[in-house]
Coordinates of C-alpha atoms in Angstrom, one line a residue:
X136 CA -25.4 -9.9 11.2
X137 CA -27.3 -10.6 7.9
X138 CA -27.5 -6.9 7.2
X139 CA -23.7 -6.7 7.7
X140 CA -23.1 -9.6 5.2
X141 CA -25.1 -7.6 3.0
X142 CA -23.3 -4.6 3.1
X143 CA -20.2 -6.4 2.9
X144 CA -21.2 -7.9 -0.2
X145 CA -22.8 -5.2 -1.7
X146 CA -19.5 -2.8 -1.0
X147 CA -17.4 -5.4 -2.6
X148 CA -19.4 -5.8 -6.0
X149 CA -18.8 -2.2 -6.1
X150 CA -15.5 -2.3 -5.4
X151 CA -14.7 -5.1 -8.0
X152 CA -16.7 -3.5 -11.1
X153 CA -14.8 -0.4 -10.6
X154 CA -11.3 -1.9 -9.6
X155 CA -11.9 -3.7 -13.3
X156 CA -12.6 0.0 -14.9
X157 CA -9.9 1.9 -14.0
X158 CA -6.5 1.9 -15.8
X159 CA -3.8 1.1 -12.7
X160 CA -1.3 3.7 -11.6
X161 CA 2.0 3.6 -12.3
X162 CA 3.1 2.1 -8.7
X163 CA 0.6 -0.6 -9.3
X164 CA 1.9 -1.1 -12.9
X165 CA 5.4 -1.5 -10.8
X166 CA 4.4 -4.3 -8.8
X167 CA 1.9 -5.8 -12.4
X168 CA 5.9 -5.9 -13.5
X169 CA 7.3 -7.4 -10.2
X170 CA 4.3 -10.3 -10.7
X171 CA 6.3 -11.7 -14.1
X172 CA 9.3 -12.0 -12.3
X173 CA 8.4 -13.2 -8.6
X174 CA 11.1 -13.2 -6.5
X175 CA 11.5 -14.0 -2.3
X176 CA 11.1 -10.1 -2.2
X177 CA 12.2 -7.0 -4.0
X178 CA 14.3 -3.7 -3.6
X179 CA 11.6 -1.8 -2.6
X180 CA 8.9 -3.7 -0.7
X181 CA 8.1 -7.1 0.0
X182 CA 6.9 -9.3 -2.4
X183 CA 3.0 -9.5 -1.3
X184 CA 1.9 -7.2 -3.6
X185 CA 4.0 -9.0 -6.1
X186 CA 2.0 -12.5 -5.6
X187 CA -1.5 -11.1 -5.2
X188 CA -1.0 -9.8 -9.1
X189 CA 0.2 -12.9 -10.0
X190 CA -2.9 -14.7 -8.5
X191 CA -5.3 -12.0 -11.0
X192 CA -2.6 -12.8 -14.3
X193 CA -5.5 -15.0 -15.5
X194 CA -8.1 -12.3 -15.3
X195 CA -6.0 -9.8 -17.6
X196 CA -8.0 -10.2 -20.3
X197 CA -11.0 -8.5 -18.3
X198 CA -10.0 -5.2 -18.9
X199 CA -7.9 -4.3 -15.3
X200 CA -9.4 -7.1 -13.2
X201 CA -6.2 -8.3 -12.4
X202 CA -6.5 -6.3 -8.8
X203 CA -9.4 -8.6 -8.1
X204 CA -7.1 -11.4 -5.6
X205 CA -5.6 -7.7 -3.7
X206 CA -9.0 -5.8 -3.5
X207 CA -10.6 -8.9 -2.7
X208 CA -8.0 -9.7 0.4
X209 CA -8.4 -6.1 1.4
X210 CA -12.0 -6.3 1.3
X211 CA -12.0 -9.4 3.8
X212 CA -10.4 -7.4 6.2
X213 CA -13.4 -5.5 7.0
X214 CA -15.2 -8.8 8.1
X215 CA -11.8 -9.7 10.1
X216 CA -12.7 -6.6 11.6
X217 CA -16.6 -7.0 12.2
X218 CA -15.7 -10.4 13.7
X219 CA -13.7 -8.9 15.8
X220 CA -16.3 -6.3 16.8
X221 CA -18.8 -8.9 17.5
X222 CA -18.2 -10.0 20.8
X223 CA -17.2 -6.8 21.9
X224 CA -19.9 -4.2 20.3
X225 CA -23.6 -4.1 19.1
X226 CA -24.6 -4.2 15.5
X227 CA -24.8 -1.0 15.2
X228 CA -22.0 0.7 16.5
X229 CA -20.2 -2.4 13.7
X230 CA -22.3 -1.1 11.4
X231 CA -20.8 2.4 12.3
X232 CA -17.6 0.8 12.2
X233 CA -18.1 -0.3 8.6
X234 CA -19.0 3.0 6.8
X235 CA -16.2 4.4 8.5
X236 CA -14.1 1.9 6.9
X237 CA -16.0 2.0 3.3
X238 CA -15.8 5.5 2.9
X239 CA -12.1 6.4 4.1
X240 CA -10.0 8.1 1.5
X241 CA -7.3 5.1 2.2
X242 CA -8.9 2.1 3.3
X243 CA -12.4 3.0 1.3
X244 CA -11.9 4.0 -2.1
X245 CA -8.0 4.0 -2.0
X246 CA -8.2 0.2 -1.5
X247 CA -9.2 -0.2 -4.9
X248 CA -5.9 0.9 -5.7
X249 CA -3.4 -2.1 -4.9
X250 CA -0.4 -1.5 -3.4
X251 CA 1.5 -3.0 0.2
X252 CA -1.0 -1.5 2.0
X253 CA -3.2 -3.7 1.2
X254 CA -2.3 -6.7 2.6
X255 CA -1.1 -5.1 5.1
X256 CA -4.2 -4.1 6.5
X257 CA -5.4 -7.5 6.5
X258 CA -3.1 -9.0 8.2
X259 CA -3.2 -6.3 10.6
X260 CA -6.7 -6.5 11.3
X261 CA -5.9 -10.6 11.3
X262 CA -2.9 -10.0 13.9
X263 CA -5.1 -7.7 16.4
X264 CA -7.9 -10.3 16.0
X265 CA -5.6 -13.5 16.9
X266 CA -4.5 -10.9 19.7
X267 CA -7.5 -10.7 20.9
X268 CA -8.1 -14.6 21.2
X269 CA -4.7 -15.2 22.6
X270 CA -5.6 -13.0 25.5
X271 CA -8.7 -14.8 25.6
X272 CA -7.8 -18.7 24.8
X273 CA -5.2 -19.1 25.6
X274 CA -4.3 -22.3 23.4
X275 CA -1.8 -23.2 21.0
X276 CA -3.8 -22.7 17.6
X277 CA -4.5 -19.1 18.7
X278 CA -0.4 -18.4 19.5
X279 CA 1.0 -19.8 15.7
X280 CA -1.9 -18.5 13.7
X281 CA -1.1 -14.7 15.7
X282 CA 2.4 -15.8 14.6
X283 CA 1.3 -16.8 11.2
X284 CA -0.4 -13.1 10.7
X285 CA 2.6 -11.1 12.0
X286 CA 4.9 -13.2 10.1
X287 CA 2.6 -12.9 6.5
X288 CA 2.1 -9.6 7.3
X289 CA 5.8 -8.9 7.2
X290 CA 6.1 -10.4 3.8
X291 CA 3.4 -7.2 3.1
X292 CA 4.7 -4.6 4.2
X293 CA 7.7 -3.5 6.8
X294 CA 5.5 -1.6 8.8
X295 CA 4.1 -5.0 10.4
X296 CA 6.7 -4.3 12.5
X297 CA 5.3 -2.3 14.7
X298 CA 2.6 -4.2 15.7
X299 CA 5.2 -5.8 18.5
X300 CA 6.1 -2.0 20.4
X301 CA 2.1 -1.6 20.2
X302 CA 1.7 -5.1 22.1
X303 CA 4.6 -4.8 24.6
X304 CA 3.4 -1.0 25.1
X305 CA -0.1 -2.6 26.1
X306 CA 0.8 -5.2 27.9
X307 CA 3.7 -2.9 30.3
X308 CA 1.2 0.1 30.5
X309 CA -2.2 -2.0 31.5
X310 CA -0.5 -4.7 34.0
X311 CA -1.4 -7.6 31.3
X312 CA 2.0 -9.9 31.9
X313 CA -0.3 -12.6 33.3
X314 CA -2.6 -12.3 30.6
X315 CA 0.2 -14.0 28.1
X316 CA 1.2 -17.8 28.8
X317 CA 4.3 -17.2 27.9
X318 CA 5.1 -21.2 27.8
X319 CA 3.2 -20.7 24.3
X320 CA 5.0 -17.7 23.2
X321 CA 7.8 -20.0 20.9
X322 CA 4.8 -21.2 19.1
X323 CA 4.2 -17.5 17.8
X324 CA 7.9 -16.3 17.5
X325 CA 8.4 -19.8 15.2
X326 CA 5.5 -19.4 13.0
X327 CA 6.2 -16.0 12.8
X328 CA 9.9 -16.7 11.7
X329 CA 9.0 -19.4 9.3
X330 CA 6.5 -17.3 7.0
X331 CA 8.6 -13.9 6.9
X332 CA 11.6 -16.1 5.8
X333 CA 11.8 -15.2 2.3
X334 CA 11.8 -11.6 3.2
X335 CA 14.6 -12.5 5.5
X336 CA 16.2 -14.5 3.2
X337 CA 16.2 -12.5 0.1
X338 CA 17.5 -9.5 2.0
X339 CA 20.7 -11.8 3.1
X340 CA 20.9 -12.5 -0.6
X341 CA 20.8 -8.8 -1.7
X342 CA 23.6 -7.4 1.8
X343 CA 20.3 -6.3 3.6
X344 CA 20.0 -3.5 0.9
X345 CA 15.6 -3.6 1.6
X346 CA 16.0 -2.9 4.9
X347 CA 18.7 -0.4 4.5
X348 CA 16.9 1.7 1.3
X349 CA 13.4 1.7 4.0
X350 CA 15.5 3.2 7.1
X351 CA 17.1 5.7 5.1
X352 CA 14.1 6.6 2.9
X353 CA 12.5 7.3 6.8
X354 CA 15.6 8.9 8.2
X355 CA 17.3 10.8 5.0
X356 CA 17.0 14.1 5.2
X357 CA 20.1 16.2 7.2
X358 CA 18.1 19.3 8.3
X359 CA 14.5 19.5 9.7
X360 CA 11.9 21.6 7.6
X361 CA 9.0 22.3 9.6
X362 CA 6.7 21.5 7.0
X363 CA 7.1 18.2 7.0
X364 CA 5.4 17.5 10.7
X365 CA 2.6 20.6 9.7
X366 CA 1.8 18.5 6.5
X367 CA 1.6 15.2 8.3
X368 CA -0.7 16.9 11.3
X369 CA -3.1 18.2 9.1
X370 CA -3.1 15.2 6.4
X371 CA -4.1 12.7 9.6
X372 CA -6.9 15.4 10.6
X373 CA -8.3 15.4 7.4
X374 CA -8.0 11.8 6.2
X375 CA -9.5 10.9 9.5
X376 CA -11.5 13.7 9.7
X377 CA -12.0 16.3 13.0
X378 CA -15.4 14.6 14.3
X379 CA -13.9 10.6 14.1
X380 CA -10.8 12.0 15.8
X381 CA -12.4 13.4 18.6
X382 CA -14.9 10.9 19.5
X383 CA -12.0 8.4 18.8
X384 CA -9.4 10.6 21.7
X385 CA -12.9 10.5 23.8
X386 CA -14.0 7.3 24.5
X387 CA -12.7 4.9 27.2
X388 CA -13.0 1.6 25.4
X389 CA -13.9 -1.6 27.9
X390 CA -11.2 -3.6 29.3
X391 CA -11.5 -6.2 27.3
X392 CA -10.3 -4.0 23.9
X393 CA -8.2 -1.4 25.9
X394 CA -5.6 -2.7 24.0
X395 CA -7.1 -0.9 20.5
X396 CA -5.3 2.8 21.8
X397 CA -2.1 1.7 21.5
X398 CA -2.9 -0.1 18.4
X399 CA -4.7 3.3 17.4
X400 CA -2.1 5.7 18.7
X401 CA 1.1 4.3 18.8
X402 CA 1.7 4.3 15.0
X403 CA 0.2 7.6 14.6
X404 CA 3.0 9.1 17.2
X405 CA 6.0 6.8 15.7
X406 CA 5.4 8.8 12.0
X407 CA 4.9 12.0 14.3
X408 CA 8.4 11.8 14.9
X409 CA 9.9 10.5 12.0
X410 CA 8.1 13.8 10.5
X411 CA 11.2 15.8 12.5
X412 CA 13.4 13.6 10.4
X413 CA 11.7 13.2 6.8
X414 CA 8.6 13.8 4.9
X415 CA 6.3 11.6 5.7
X416 CA 3.7 10.2 3.5
X417 CA 0.1 10.6 4.4
X418 CA -0.8 7.0 3.9
X419 CA 2.3 5.7 6.5
X420 CA 0.2 5.3 9.2
X421 CA -2.8 3.9 7.2
X422 CA -2.4 0.6 10.2
X423 CA -3.5 3.1 13.2
X424 CA -6.7 3.3 11.1
X425 CA -8.3 0.6 11.7
X426 CA -8.0 0.7 15.1
X427 CA -8.9 4.7 15.2
X428 CA -12.3 3.3 14.1
X429 CA -13.1 1.4 16.2
X430 CA -12.6 3.5 18.7
X431 CA -14.4 6.1 17.3
X432 CA -17.5 3.6 16.7
X433 CA -17.9 3.1 20.2
X434 CA -18.7 6.6 20.8
X435 CA -22.4 7.3 21.9
X436 CA -22.8 10.1 19.4
X437 CA -20.6 8.5 16.1
X438 CA -24.1 6.5 14.9
X439 CA -25.5 10.7 14.3
X440 CA -21.6 11.8 13.4
X441 CA -20.9 9.6 10.7
X442 CA -23.5 11.7 8.7
X443 CA -21.2 14.4 8.3
X444 CA -17.9 11.7 7.6
X445 CA -20.0 9.8 4.7
X446 CA -21.5 13.3 3.0
X447 CA -17.8 14.9 3.0
X448 CA -16.0 11.9 1.4
X449 CA -18.8 10.7 -0.4
X450 CA -18.9 14.0 -2.1
X451 CA -14.9 13.3 -2.5
X452 CA -15.3 10.0 -4.2
X453 CA -18.0 10.9 -6.3
X454 CA -16.3 13.6 -7.8
X455 CA -13.0 11.5 -8.0
X456 CA -15.3 8.9 -10.2
X457 CA -16.7 11.5 -11.9
X458 CA -13.1 12.8 -12.9
X459 CA -11.6 9.0 -13.6
X460 CA -14.6 8.4 -16.2
X461 CA -14.8 11.8 -17.9
X462 CA -12.1 12.5 -20.1
X463 CA -12.1 16.4 -20.0
X464 CA -12.0 16.6 -16.8
X465 CA -9.3 14.3 -16.3
X466 CA -6.6 17.2 -17.0
X467 CA -7.4 19.0 -13.6
X468 CA -4.9 17.0 -11.8
X469 CA -1.4 15.2 -13.5
X470 CA -1.2 12.7 -11.3
X471 CA -5.2 11.4 -12.6
X472 CA -4.3 11.4 -15.7
X473 CA -1.0 9.8 -15.4
X474 CA -2.2 6.1 -16.3
X475 CA -4.5 7.8 -19.3
X476 CA -1.2 9.8 -20.8
X477 CA 0.3 6.4 -20.0
X478 CA -1.5 4.0 -22.2
X479 CA -1.8 6.1 -24.4
X480 CA 1.8 7.0 -25.2
X481 CA 1.8 2.9 -25.1
X482 CA 0.0 3.3 -28.3
X483 CA 1.9 5.7 -29.8
X484 CA 5.4 4.3 -29.0
X485 CA 4.0 0.6 -29.9
X486 CA 6.2 -0.3 -33.1
X487 CA 9.3 0.8 -31.7
X488 CA 11.6 -2.5 -30.5
X489 CA 13.3 -3.0 -27.9
X490 CA 12.0 0.1 -26.1
X491 CA 13.0 1.6 -22.7
X492 CA 11.8 4.0 -20.4
X493 CA 13.4 6.5 -18.5
X494 CA 12.0 6.1 -14.9
X495 CA 10.4 2.6 -13.5
X496 CA 6.6 4.7 -13.5
X497 CA 7.0 4.9 -17.4
X498 CA 8.2 1.8 -18.2
X499 CA 5.6 -0.4 -16.1
X500 CA 2.5 1.2 -17.0
X501 CA 4.3 1.2 -21.0
X502 CA 4.9 -2.9 -20.5
X503 CA 1.7 -3.0 -18.6
X504 CA -0.7 -1.6 -21.7
X505 CA 1.2 -3.2 -24.4
X506 CA 1.9 -6.6 -22.7
X507 CA 5.4 -6.6 -24.6
X508 CA 8.9 -6.1 -21.9
X509 CA 9.7 -2.5 -21.8
X510 CA 12.5 -2.3 -19.5
X511 CA 14.4 1.3 -17.7
X512 CA 17.2 2.0 -18.9
X513 CA 19.8 1.1 -16.2
X514 CA 21.0 4.1 -14.2
X515 CA 18.7 6.6 -16.0
X516 CA 16.6 7.7 -13.2
X517 CA 17.0 6.8 -8.6
X518 CA 18.3 3.4 -8.6
X519 CA 15.2 0.2 -8.0
X520 CA 13.8 -3.2 -9.1
X521 CA 14.7 -2.6 -12.7
X522 CA 18.5 -1.7 -12.3
X523 CA 19.0 -5.4 -11.1
X524 CA 17.7 -6.7 -14.2
X525 CA 20.1 -7.6 -16.8
X526 CA 17.8 -6.9 -19.6
X527 CA 18.3 -3.0 -17.8
X528 CA 21.3 -2.5 -20.8
X529 CA 20.8 -3.6 -24.0
X530 CA 22.2 -6.4 -25.7
X531 CA 22.0 -5.7 -29.6
X532 CA 23.0 -2.8 -31.7
X533 CA 20.1 -0.5 -31.6
X534 CA 17.3 0.2 -29.0
X535 CA 14.3 3.4 -28.6
X536 CA 14.3 5.1 -25.8
X537 CA 11.4 7.0 -24.7
X538 CA 11.5 9.1 -22.1
X539 CA 10.6 13.3 -20.6
X540 CA 12.5 16.0 -22.3
X541 CA 15.1 17.3 -20.7
X542 CA 15.8 14.2 -18.4
X543 CA 19.2 13.4 -18.7
X544 CA 21.3 10.3 -20.1
X545 CA 23.4 7.8 -18.1
X546 CA 27.3 8.2 -18.6
X547 CA 27.3 4.6 -19.3
X548 CA 25.8 4.9 -23.1
X549 CA 28.7 7.4 -24.5
X550 CA 31.0 4.9 -22.5
X551 CA 30.2 2.2 -24.8
X552 CA 29.9 4.5 -28.0
X553 CA 26.1 4.2 -28.4
X554 CA 24.6 7.2 -30.4
X555 CA 21.1 8.9 -31.0
X556 CA 19.0 10.8 -32.7
X557 CA 15.5 11.7 -32.0
X558 CA 12.4 10.5 -34.1
X559 CA 9.5 11.4 -32.6
X560 CA 8.1 13.6 -29.9
X561 CA 4.9 12.7 -28.3
X562 CA 2.5 15.3 -26.5
X563 CA 3.0 16.6 -24.1
X564 CA 6.2 16.5 -23.1
X565 CA 7.8 13.3 -24.5
X566 CA 10.7 12.2 -27.1
X567 CA 11.5 9.1 -28.7
X568 CA 15.3 8.3 -29.1
X569 CA 17.1 5.6 -31.7
X570 CA 20.4 4.8 -30.3
X571 CA 22.6 2.9 -32.6
X572 CA 26.3 2.0 -31.9
X573 CA 29.1 -0.1 -34.3

């Protein structure tokens, strides 16, 4: 166990160093803006990611260490997984699971990026840990803690709701109804409800806007495109890795951990089903990966096969680090270069106040890098958190807007007699406009 603890600590140290050096992505900057306007929940997502960023505010003088509380929480999920697996696996198989997680593109290197995925993975694994205790001990403390984990998971990302059908399917298919102490289930329901109240209250106060947005976001296309399903299947094969997927499919876990099969495959199948309705982003079934890797680690050949996995993803991670830290390579991918381009844009536009942006990504990044509020102009792009703020419409008679060339302007500007002139162009395709009105 000491070797596992050493591996956990070393990998945490590496993550913290990289997290401090890599600039925040546009989405991360968006969640960071939320942390300066704390709410019970938000239109786009539940509030946990904002709460975690708020814990890191005191670290902002130290490069990008504002990420650290979230990164530490994400890495703690590995330790919880170790505690869970130590009851069912030998140390070598647990070590294999750790390597599968650390070199996973989403659970490993991807855990440096602070999104709602980090806390939902933590609470998903914590929920698995307490489920294991519930099935074993049948005590009030375990049932109550199980509800707390699920409730907080709901404050992290709505995907935690898939835990319930996974559990129900396990109880039905494995005929485990008698393993549940039904008199203690109300403790789970009560604590779960209490700890997810912030999200429920916010949605109740806001006409359930967040719930409706997420449902529409996942089922929004009127016509089916086969590329949605094909791209989803191929992405999951690559992300999980063929050898790992094969090992997870082939293993027959012991009865005490057969529940892992349901928590591995049902989320993957659920999002496979949604791929017939809309495009599924590659990270959406991330909650399935911990259990998939646990199943794969049980396979007797996985300790040898993991070298191919580590070699493949290790090379990709090394290449990504080089691209991030060598300026001439960043332009290979516009998404990789985006934080650096927006950081430069923040310097180029620092003299223009008050400044607005044309998207939540731009406004959030400019705000983060300049440490001066930059709001998105209301209705200039799709509805988001910025549109709910009173500052989204300028209050004075003069303001500046930085936008991508070719992007349009909201109708209300002309209705309120705003006129503008172009005062600056910034590479690659940005323009600064000065707006005035009588």
